[in-house]
Short mmCIF file of C-alpha atoms in Angstrom, two decimals:
data_model
loop_
_atom_site.label_atom_id
_atom_site.label_comp_id
_atom_site.label_asym_id
_atom_site.label_seq_id
_atom_site.Cartn_x
_atom_site.Cartn_y
_atom_site.Cartn_z
CA MET A 282 -6.18 18.15 -16.98
CA LYS A 283 -4.85 15.46 -19.60
CA ILE A 284 -2.75 13.87 -16.77
CA ALA A 285 -0.43 11.01 -17.24
CA ILE A 286 0.49 7.85 -15.37
CA VAL A 287 3.75 6.23 -16.02
CA CYS A 288 4.87 3.12 -14.29
CA GLY A 289 6.30 -0.44 -14.58
CA HIS A 290 3.21 -1.98 -13.65
CA PHE A 291 0.05 -1.74 -13.56
CA LEU A 292 -2.90 -4.27 -11.81
CA PRO A 293 -6.49 -2.92 -10.76
CA THR A 294 -6.93 -5.97 -9.08
CA MET A 295 -4.23 -5.17 -6.70
CA GLY A 296 -4.58 -2.04 -4.51
CA TYR A 297 -0.98 -0.08 -5.28
CA ILE A 298 -0.76 3.33 -5.33
CA GLU A 299 -0.96 4.17 -8.58
CA VAL A 300 -3.92 2.13 -9.15
CA HIS A 301 -5.69 4.71 -6.77
CA LEU A 302 -4.15 7.62 -7.85
CA ALA A 303 -5.73 7.10 -11.39
CA ASN A 304 -8.71 5.64 -9.79
CA ALA A 305 -9.12 9.10 -7.67
CA LEU A 306 -8.37 11.39 -10.63
CA HIS A 307 -10.55 9.95 -13.09
CA GLN A 308 -13.25 10.47 -10.09
CA ILE A 309 -12.83 13.97 -10.11
CA GLU A 310 -13.22 14.29 -13.71
CA HIS A 311 -9.24 14.98 -14.92
CA GLU A 312 -8.74 13.18 -18.32
CA VAL A 313 -6.40 10.42 -17.16
CA GLU A 314 -4.16 7.81 -19.29
CA VAL A 315 -1.88 5.25 -17.78
CA PHE A 316 1.61 4.20 -19.77
CA THR A 317 2.80 0.88 -18.49
CA SER A 318 3.70 -2.82 -19.25
CA ARG A 319 1.37 -5.67 -19.66
CA VAL A 320 3.93 -7.63 -17.11
CA ILE A 321 2.61 -9.04 -13.63
CA PRO A 322 5.11 -8.60 -11.26
CA THR A 323 6.55 -12.44 -9.67
CA TYR A 324 5.82 -11.73 -6.43
CA VAL A 325 2.12 -11.48 -6.48
CA GLN A 326 1.50 -13.43 -9.97
CA ASN A 327 -0.49 -16.06 -7.33
CA VAL A 328 -2.81 -13.05 -6.72
CA ALA A 329 -2.80 -10.22 -9.56
CA GLN A 330 -4.94 -10.57 -12.92
CA LEU A 331 -4.22 -7.84 -15.95
CA THR A 332 -7.49 -6.51 -16.58
CA ASP A 333 -8.37 -3.22 -18.35
CA ASN A 334 -11.36 -2.71 -16.95
CA THR A 335 -10.78 0.89 -16.00
CA PRO A 336 -13.12 4.42 -16.83
CA TYR A 337 -9.59 5.11 -17.96
CA LYS A 338 -7.12 4.03 -21.04
CA ILE A 339 -4.95 1.70 -19.71
CA ASN A 340 -1.79 2.23 -22.42
CA ARG A 341 0.40 -1.57 -22.15
CA LEU A 342 3.19 -0.79 -24.20
CA ALA A 343 5.68 -3.64 -25.55
CA THR A 344 8.86 -4.39 -23.36
CA SER A 345 12.22 -3.90 -24.39
CA PHE A 346 13.97 -5.20 -21.18
CA SER A 347 12.69 -6.93 -18.25
CA LEU A 348 15.05 -8.18 -15.29
CA GLY A 349 12.82 -9.11 -11.66
CA GLN A 350 10.87 -5.78 -11.59
CA MET A 351 12.69 -3.74 -13.96
CA ILE A 352 11.61 -3.36 -17.19
CA LYS A 353 11.88 -0.77 -20.17
CA SER A 354 10.14 0.09 -22.97
CA LYS A 355 11.27 1.90 -26.33
CA GLU A 356 7.18 2.81 -27.34
CA LEU A 357 7.16 5.16 -24.27
CA VAL A 358 8.45 8.62 -25.00
CA THR A 359 5.80 8.43 -28.46
CA ALA A 360 2.91 7.08 -26.58
CA VAL A 361 3.07 10.46 -24.08
CA GLU A 362 3.66 12.95 -26.79
CA LYS A 363 1.01 10.94 -28.54
CA PHE A 364 -1.31 11.54 -25.98
CA GLU A 365 -0.28 15.23 -24.87
CA PRO A 366 -0.62 15.60 -20.95
CA GLN A 367 -0.30 18.36 -19.01
CA LEU A 368 0.90 16.44 -16.11
CA VAL A 369 2.67 13.37 -15.77
CA ILE A 370 2.88 11.52 -12.78
CA CYS A 371 6.00 9.06 -12.99
CA ILE A 372 5.48 5.93 -10.11
CA GLY A 373 8.15 3.36 -9.47
CA VAL A 374 11.34 4.90 -10.14
CA GLY A 375 13.52 2.00 -9.49
CA LYS A 376 12.21 -0.22 -11.93
CA LEU A 377 13.84 1.96 -14.68
CA PHE A 378 10.37 2.28 -16.38
CA PRO A 379 10.22 6.27 -16.36
CA LYS A 380 13.76 7.28 -17.49
CA PRO A 381 12.60 7.70 -20.84
CA ILE A 382 10.43 10.92 -19.46
CA TYR A 383 13.67 12.65 -17.73
CA LYS A 384 15.80 12.77 -21.16
CA MET A 385 12.84 14.62 -22.88
CA LYS A 386 13.55 17.88 -23.72
CA ASN A 387 11.21 21.05 -24.73
CA ARG A 388 8.63 19.26 -22.89
CA LYS A 389 5.55 21.01 -22.57
CA PHE A 390 4.17 19.51 -19.11
CA LYS A 391 5.07 19.32 -15.67
CA LEU A 392 6.73 16.31 -14.61
CA VAL A 393 5.95 15.13 -11.17
CA THR A 394 7.75 12.25 -9.03
CA LEU A 395 6.69 9.50 -6.14
CA PHE A 396 9.09 7.80 -4.04
CA GLY A 397 8.17 5.29 -1.69
CA ASP A 398 11.74 4.05 -0.83
CA ASN A 399 11.60 3.59 3.56
CA GLU A 400 13.60 0.88 5.32
CA GLU A 401 12.21 -1.89 4.27
CA THR A 402 12.60 -1.38 0.83
CA TYR A 403 16.12 -2.83 0.78
CA THR A 404 16.05 -5.01 3.50
CA SER A 405 15.72 -8.69 2.94
CA SER A 406 16.75 -12.15 4.01
CA GLY A 407 20.44 -13.66 3.20
CA THR A 408 23.34 -11.70 2.72
CA VAL A 409 23.94 -12.56 -0.53
CA LYS A 410 20.29 -11.18 -1.64
CA LYS A 411 21.70 -8.17 0.65
CA MET A 412 25.05 -7.90 -2.08
CA LYS A 413 22.79 -8.47 -4.95
CA ASP A 414 20.55 -5.51 -4.15
CA ALA A 415 23.34 -3.35 -3.08
CA VAL A 416 24.23 -4.04 -6.62
CA LEU A 417 21.52 -3.45 -8.61
CA GLN A 418 21.20 -0.21 -7.00
CA LYS A 419 23.89 1.02 -7.05
CA VAL A 420 24.50 0.37 -10.82
CA PHE A 421 20.59 0.82 -12.28
CA LYS A 422 19.18 2.97 -9.81
CA LYS A 423 21.42 5.95 -8.36
CA LYS A 424 21.46 7.09 -11.77
CA ILE A 425 17.94 7.47 -12.61
CA TYR A 426 17.15 8.54 -9.26
CA ILE A 427 19.40 11.67 -9.38
CA LYS A 428 17.81 11.81 -13.28
CA ALA A 429 14.41 12.26 -11.83
CA ILE A 430 15.39 14.17 -8.42
CA LYS A 431 16.98 16.84 -10.94
CA LYS A 432 14.72 16.87 -13.71
CA SER A 433 11.29 16.41 -11.98
CA ASP A 434 9.02 19.82 -11.31
CA VAL A 435 7.95 18.53 -7.97
CA LEU A 436 8.77 15.25 -5.97
CA LEU A 437 6.38 12.99 -3.72
CA PRO A 438 7.66 11.21 -0.90
CA TYR A 439 4.71 9.40 0.23
CA THR A 440 6.72 7.63 3.59
CA PRO A 441 7.96 10.46 6.07
CA SER A 442 11.17 8.10 6.15
CA THR A 443 11.66 8.05 2.41
CA ASN A 444 14.16 10.87 1.40
CA ALA A 445 16.61 9.64 4.42
CA ILE A 446 16.16 6.77 2.17
CA ILE A 447 17.75 8.00 -0.95
CA LYS A 448 20.20 10.59 0.52
CA GLN A 449 21.90 7.28 1.68
CA PHE A 450 23.16 6.98 -2.05
CA ILE A 451 23.10 10.04 -3.22
CA ASP A 452 25.32 12.96 -3.52
CA GLN A 453 25.38 15.65 -1.08
CA LYS A 454 24.52 17.88 -4.36
CA CYS A 455 21.13 16.47 -5.15
CA ALA A 456 20.24 15.52 -1.64
CA ALA A 457 19.64 19.48 -1.46
CA ILE A 458 17.86 19.61 -4.39
CA LEU A 459 15.70 16.85 -2.87
CA THR A 460 14.97 18.42 0.12
CA ASN A 461 14.10 21.43 -2.00
CA LYS A 462 11.58 19.92 -4.40
CA SER A 463 9.44 17.21 -2.22
CA LYS A 464 6.23 18.26 -0.61
CA GLN A 465 5.35 15.52 1.72
CA ILE A 466 2.58 13.16 1.13
CA SER A 467 1.45 9.25 2.20
CA LEU A 468 -0.51 6.18 0.79
CA GLY A 469 -3.89 6.52 1.41
CA PHE A 470 -7.19 4.81 0.75
CA ASP A 471 -10.43 4.82 -1.78
CA ASP A 472 -12.77 6.59 0.34
CA THR A 473 -15.72 4.94 -2.42
CA GLN A 474 -14.31 1.16 -1.65
CA PHE A 475 -13.69 1.42 2.07
CA TYR A 476 -16.13 2.82 4.74
CA TYR A 477 -18.10 2.32 7.71
CA ASP A 478 -21.22 0.25 7.35
CA GLU A 479 -23.01 -1.12 9.94
CA VAL A 480 -25.47 -3.45 8.20
CA GLU A 481 -22.24 -5.16 6.83
CA ARG A 482 -21.44 -5.66 10.09
CA ILE A 483 -24.37 -7.29 10.98
CA GLU A 484 -24.10 -9.13 8.33
CA GLN A 485 -20.79 -10.58 8.11
CA ARG A 486 -20.60 -11.30 11.75
CA LYS A 487 -23.99 -13.79 11.22
CA GLN A 488 -22.06 -15.37 8.55
CA LEU A 489 -19.31 -15.81 10.92
CA GLY A 490 -20.96 -17.26 13.09
CA ILE A 491 -19.97 -13.92 15.36
CA SER A 492 -22.49 -12.67 18.14
CA PRO A 493 -23.27 -8.70 18.25
CA GLU A 494 -21.60 -8.16 21.13
CA ALA A 495 -17.79 -10.03 20.76
CA ASN A 496 -14.24 -8.70 20.09
CA VAL A 497 -13.05 -9.65 16.96
CA LEU A 498 -9.44 -8.39 15.77
CA ILE A 499 -8.52 -9.07 12.29
CA THR A 500 -5.27 -9.12 10.40
CA ALA A 501 -5.81 -8.66 6.41
CA THR A 502 -2.92 -9.06 4.18
CA ARG A 503 -0.58 -11.68 2.07
CA VAL A 504 -0.15 -14.48 4.19
CA VAL A 505 3.49 -15.66 3.95
CA PRO A 506 5.84 -16.47 6.61
CA GLU A 507 7.64 -12.71 6.71
CA LYS A 508 4.21 -11.77 7.74
CA LYS A 509 5.02 -13.49 11.64
CA LEU A 510 1.14 -14.47 12.22
CA GLU A 511 2.36 -17.25 14.45
CA ARG A 512 3.48 -14.93 17.57
CA ILE A 513 -1.19 -12.89 16.61
CA ILE A 514 -2.39 -16.63 16.82
CA ASP A 515 -0.62 -17.44 20.12
CA PHE A 516 -1.64 -14.23 21.83
CA VAL A 517 -4.73 -14.70 21.06
CA ASP A 518 -4.80 -17.73 22.40
CA ALA A 519 -2.56 -16.57 25.35
CA ILE A 520 -5.59 -14.28 25.50
CA ASN A 521 -8.71 -16.66 25.40
CA GLN A 522 -7.11 -19.29 27.81
CA LYS A 523 -7.38 -16.79 30.18
CA GLY A 524 -11.30 -16.31 30.12
CA ILE A 525 -10.92 -13.20 27.91
CA ALA A 526 -13.52 -14.37 24.72
CA LEU A 527 -11.77 -12.68 21.29
CA SER A 528 -12.22 -13.90 18.14
CA TYR A 529 -9.53 -13.20 15.15
CA VAL A 530 -10.25 -13.00 11.26
CA ILE A 531 -7.27 -13.66 8.88
CA VAL A 532 -7.46 -12.19 6.02
CA GLY A 533 -5.37 -13.44 2.48
CA PHE A 534 -4.47 -16.93 2.62
CA GLN A 535 -3.12 -18.37 -0.51
CA ASP A 536 -3.55 -22.20 -1.84
CA ASP A 537 -0.15 -22.51 -1.49
CA ASP A 538 1.77 -24.67 1.66
CA TYR A 539 3.05 -21.65 4.11
CA GLY A 540 -1.10 -21.80 4.31
CA LYS A 541 -1.70 -25.32 4.46
CA GLU A 542 1.04 -25.27 7.42
CA LEU A 543 -0.71 -22.15 9.22
CA LYS A 544 -3.80 -23.38 8.62
CA ALA A 545 -2.33 -26.64 10.63
CA TYR A 546 -0.61 -24.84 13.38
CA ILE A 547 -4.06 -22.84 14.17
CA ALA A 548 -5.21 -26.07 14.30
CA ARG A 549 -3.29 -27.70 17.32
CA LYS A 550 -4.85 -23.95 19.02
CA ALA A 551 -7.01 -24.32 22.04
CA CYS A 552 -9.33 -21.26 20.52
CA LYS A 553 -8.74 -22.56 17.54
CA ASN A 554 -12.88 -22.44 15.99
CA GLN A 555 -12.70 -18.43 17.05
CA ILE A 556 -9.97 -18.17 14.40
CA TYR A 557 -11.41 -17.71 10.77
CA CYS A 558 -8.79 -18.56 8.16
CA LYS A 559 -10.21 -16.96 4.42
CA PRO A 560 -8.09 -16.46 1.21
CA PHE A 561 -7.20 -13.40 -0.54
CA SER A 562 -10.57 -11.10 -1.17
CA GLY A 563 -12.02 -8.63 -3.32
CA VAL A 564 -11.81 -5.25 -2.41
CA ALA A 565 -15.98 -5.84 -1.03
CA GLN A 566 -15.72 -8.84 0.40
CA ILE A 567 -12.07 -6.88 2.65
CA ARG A 568 -14.30 -4.00 3.20
CA ARG A 569 -17.13 -6.43 5.20
CA TYR A 570 -14.43 -8.49 6.94
CA TYR A 571 -13.29 -4.96 8.39
CA ASN A 572 -16.62 -3.99 9.14
CA SER A 573 -17.13 -7.20 11.13
CA ALA A 574 -14.05 -6.42 13.71
CA ASP A 575 -13.31 -3.68 16.35
CA SER A 576 -9.81 -4.10 15.79
CA ALA A 577 -6.56 -4.72 13.86
CA VAL A 578 -3.22 -6.10 14.37
CA PHE A 579 -0.31 -5.37 11.52
CA SER A 580 2.89 -7.10 11.99
CA ARG A 581 4.53 -5.02 8.72
CA ALA A 582 3.62 -1.74 6.47
CA ALA A 583 1.23 -2.73 3.86
CA ILE A 584 -1.36 -0.96 1.90
CA SER A 585 -3.91 -2.54 3.74
CA ILE A 586 -3.53 -0.69 7.28
CA PHE A 587 -4.96 2.66 5.49
CA GLU A 588 -8.35 0.32 4.50
CA ALA A 589 -8.47 -0.24 7.99
CA LEU A 590 -8.58 3.15 8.71
CA ALA A 591 -10.71 3.74 6.33
CA THR A 592 -13.35 1.32 8.66
CA GLY A 593 -12.33 3.20 12.17
CA LEU A 594 -11.30 0.37 13.09
CA TYR A 595 -8.59 0.39 16.25
CA LEU A 596 -4.73 -0.24 15.41
CA ILE A 597 -2.35 -2.18 16.21
CA LEU A 598 0.94 -1.01 14.31
CA PRO A 599 4.70 -1.82 14.50
CA GLN A 600 7.12 1.17 15.21
CA GLN A 601 8.18 1.89 12.58
CA ASN A 602 9.47 5.10 10.65
CA ASN A 603 6.88 4.89 7.14
CA ILE A 604 4.07 4.37 8.95
CA SER A 605 4.84 6.57 12.13
CA HIS A 606 2.47 9.28 10.91
CA ILE A 607 -0.84 7.07 10.43
CA LEU A 608 -1.85 7.29 14.27
CA ASN A 609 -2.52 9.32 17.23
CA GLU A 610 -3.97 8.92 20.93
CA HIS A 611 -7.75 7.90 19.18
CA ASN A 612 -7.75 5.56 16.23
CA GLY A 613 -5.16 3.01 17.38
CA LYS A 614 -1.15 1.92 19.28
CA TYR A 615 2.51 1.67 18.36
CA PHE A 616 4.22 -1.32 19.13
CA ASN A 617 8.18 -1.97 20.01
CA GLU A 618 7.30 -5.43 20.71
CA LEU A 619 3.70 -7.62 20.30
CA ASN A 620 2.51 -8.71 23.17
CA GLU A 621 -0.58 -9.29 25.09
CA LYS A 622 -1.35 -6.27 26.64
CA THR A 623 -1.26 -4.66 23.57
CA ILE A 624 -3.94 -6.29 21.70
CA LEU A 625 -5.61 -6.10 24.97
CA ALA A 626 -5.76 -2.59 24.93
CA ALA A 627 -6.98 -2.90 21.55
CA ILE A 628 -9.81 -4.38 22.71
CA SER A 629 -10.62 -2.55 25.34
CA SER A 630 -10.78 0.88 23.29
CA ASN A 631 -14.23 2.79 23.04
CA LYS A 632 -16.21 0.94 20.05
CA GLU A 633 -18.50 4.30 19.70
CA GLN A 634 -15.70 6.51 18.39
CA ARG A 635 -15.72 3.93 15.71
CA GLN A 636 -16.79 7.05 13.41
CA ASN A 637 -14.49 9.76 14.89
CA ARG A 638 -11.70 7.78 13.67
CA VAL A 639 -13.41 6.88 10.38
CA GLU A 640 -14.07 10.99 9.71
CA MET A 641 -9.59 11.63 11.11
CA ALA A 642 -8.82 9.19 8.36
CA GLN A 643 -10.22 11.25 5.64
CA GLN A 644 -7.30 12.93 5.29
CA PHE A 645 -5.64 10.00 3.83
CA SER A 646 -8.85 9.75 1.29
CA TYR A 647 -7.01 9.41 -2.05
CA ARG A 648 -9.47 12.00 -3.42
CA ASN A 649 -7.88 14.57 -0.72
CA LEU A 650 -4.60 13.42 -1.70
CA VAL A 651 -4.92 14.07 -5.65
CA ASN A 652 -5.75 17.20 -4.82
CA GLN A 653 -2.98 18.04 -2.69
CA ILE A 654 -1.11 16.48 -6.08
CA ILE A 655 -2.54 18.56 -8.21
CA ALA A 656 -2.34 21.91 -6.19
CA PHE A 657 1.92 21.06 -5.68
CA SER A 658 2.45 20.55 -9.62
CA GLU A 659 0.94 24.37 -9.84
CA VAL A 660 2.82 26.53 -7.62
#
């Protein structure tokens, strides 16, 4: 099948859903072309690289408008029509980029739109910022969401809280259409990149200087103040001071002031030699770090949660609707307020069940997810 992916930004070096979908669709031998821009969003400019080194074509179009994450191209419709796709998948509706697709008349392809809005999408610190976000949502985003809902053949919310969030700013008639057209999917992981490997576990522990029998906790995320990693560091320190050995690997440091502040914070802890600070890393290295660990903790929803799940780690996650579908009694625990008890429970989780957790995670493999998307589009 010829499949077009339409999204305002496309960064193959980052683990966003549009990249994973393109990769997975190519892996199962569909002809994929991505229609996007050459713009890198400001919030990832320190860690993202723009590359077109992919086995499928990336068509980077000239932009006619760019403000924050919102971006437009007058070339989009012509480029998509030239490709003659059978299926078009639009991602990132709020960025405005897919808007011309919804205006097309007499289109010859099935149109699928992914929605990822959740309880974190419109939250921010500061009342002025919240007011600006509300205005932008009302002026720019509401109209395109309504068009996407009405014109798409299938709507795919990929968090359990997505539709409830969208229904807050659309009318009841449109909300009913949203419900009727929606098929629930999820974020996931690339199973060719994330999996459990016992050899990697042994080798990575040797490189870190961690003994084979040690308990290892990991967090892989962009190291920024909003993640509140200080709290986790405090708990790790307290646990070690009680005589329970626990190493903690933090992956995602950037060369910035906050990263230096956090390292200085760690240096003042009694367990400083058991906390390992690692920079933002490539896929293969992140997988090795995951394989070296036993459990993972995240303070907020993140794509890296699914990647950790793929390696069979026992996960400690915040109780949030947008990630409420991930864990069961075997692969992790949700917390309302993170504390030592929760982390200690993860340490005592059955390490022998790791391979079982890997097998359970396969439902979130992107190859499984894209097959679901294609099946939904054919109904």
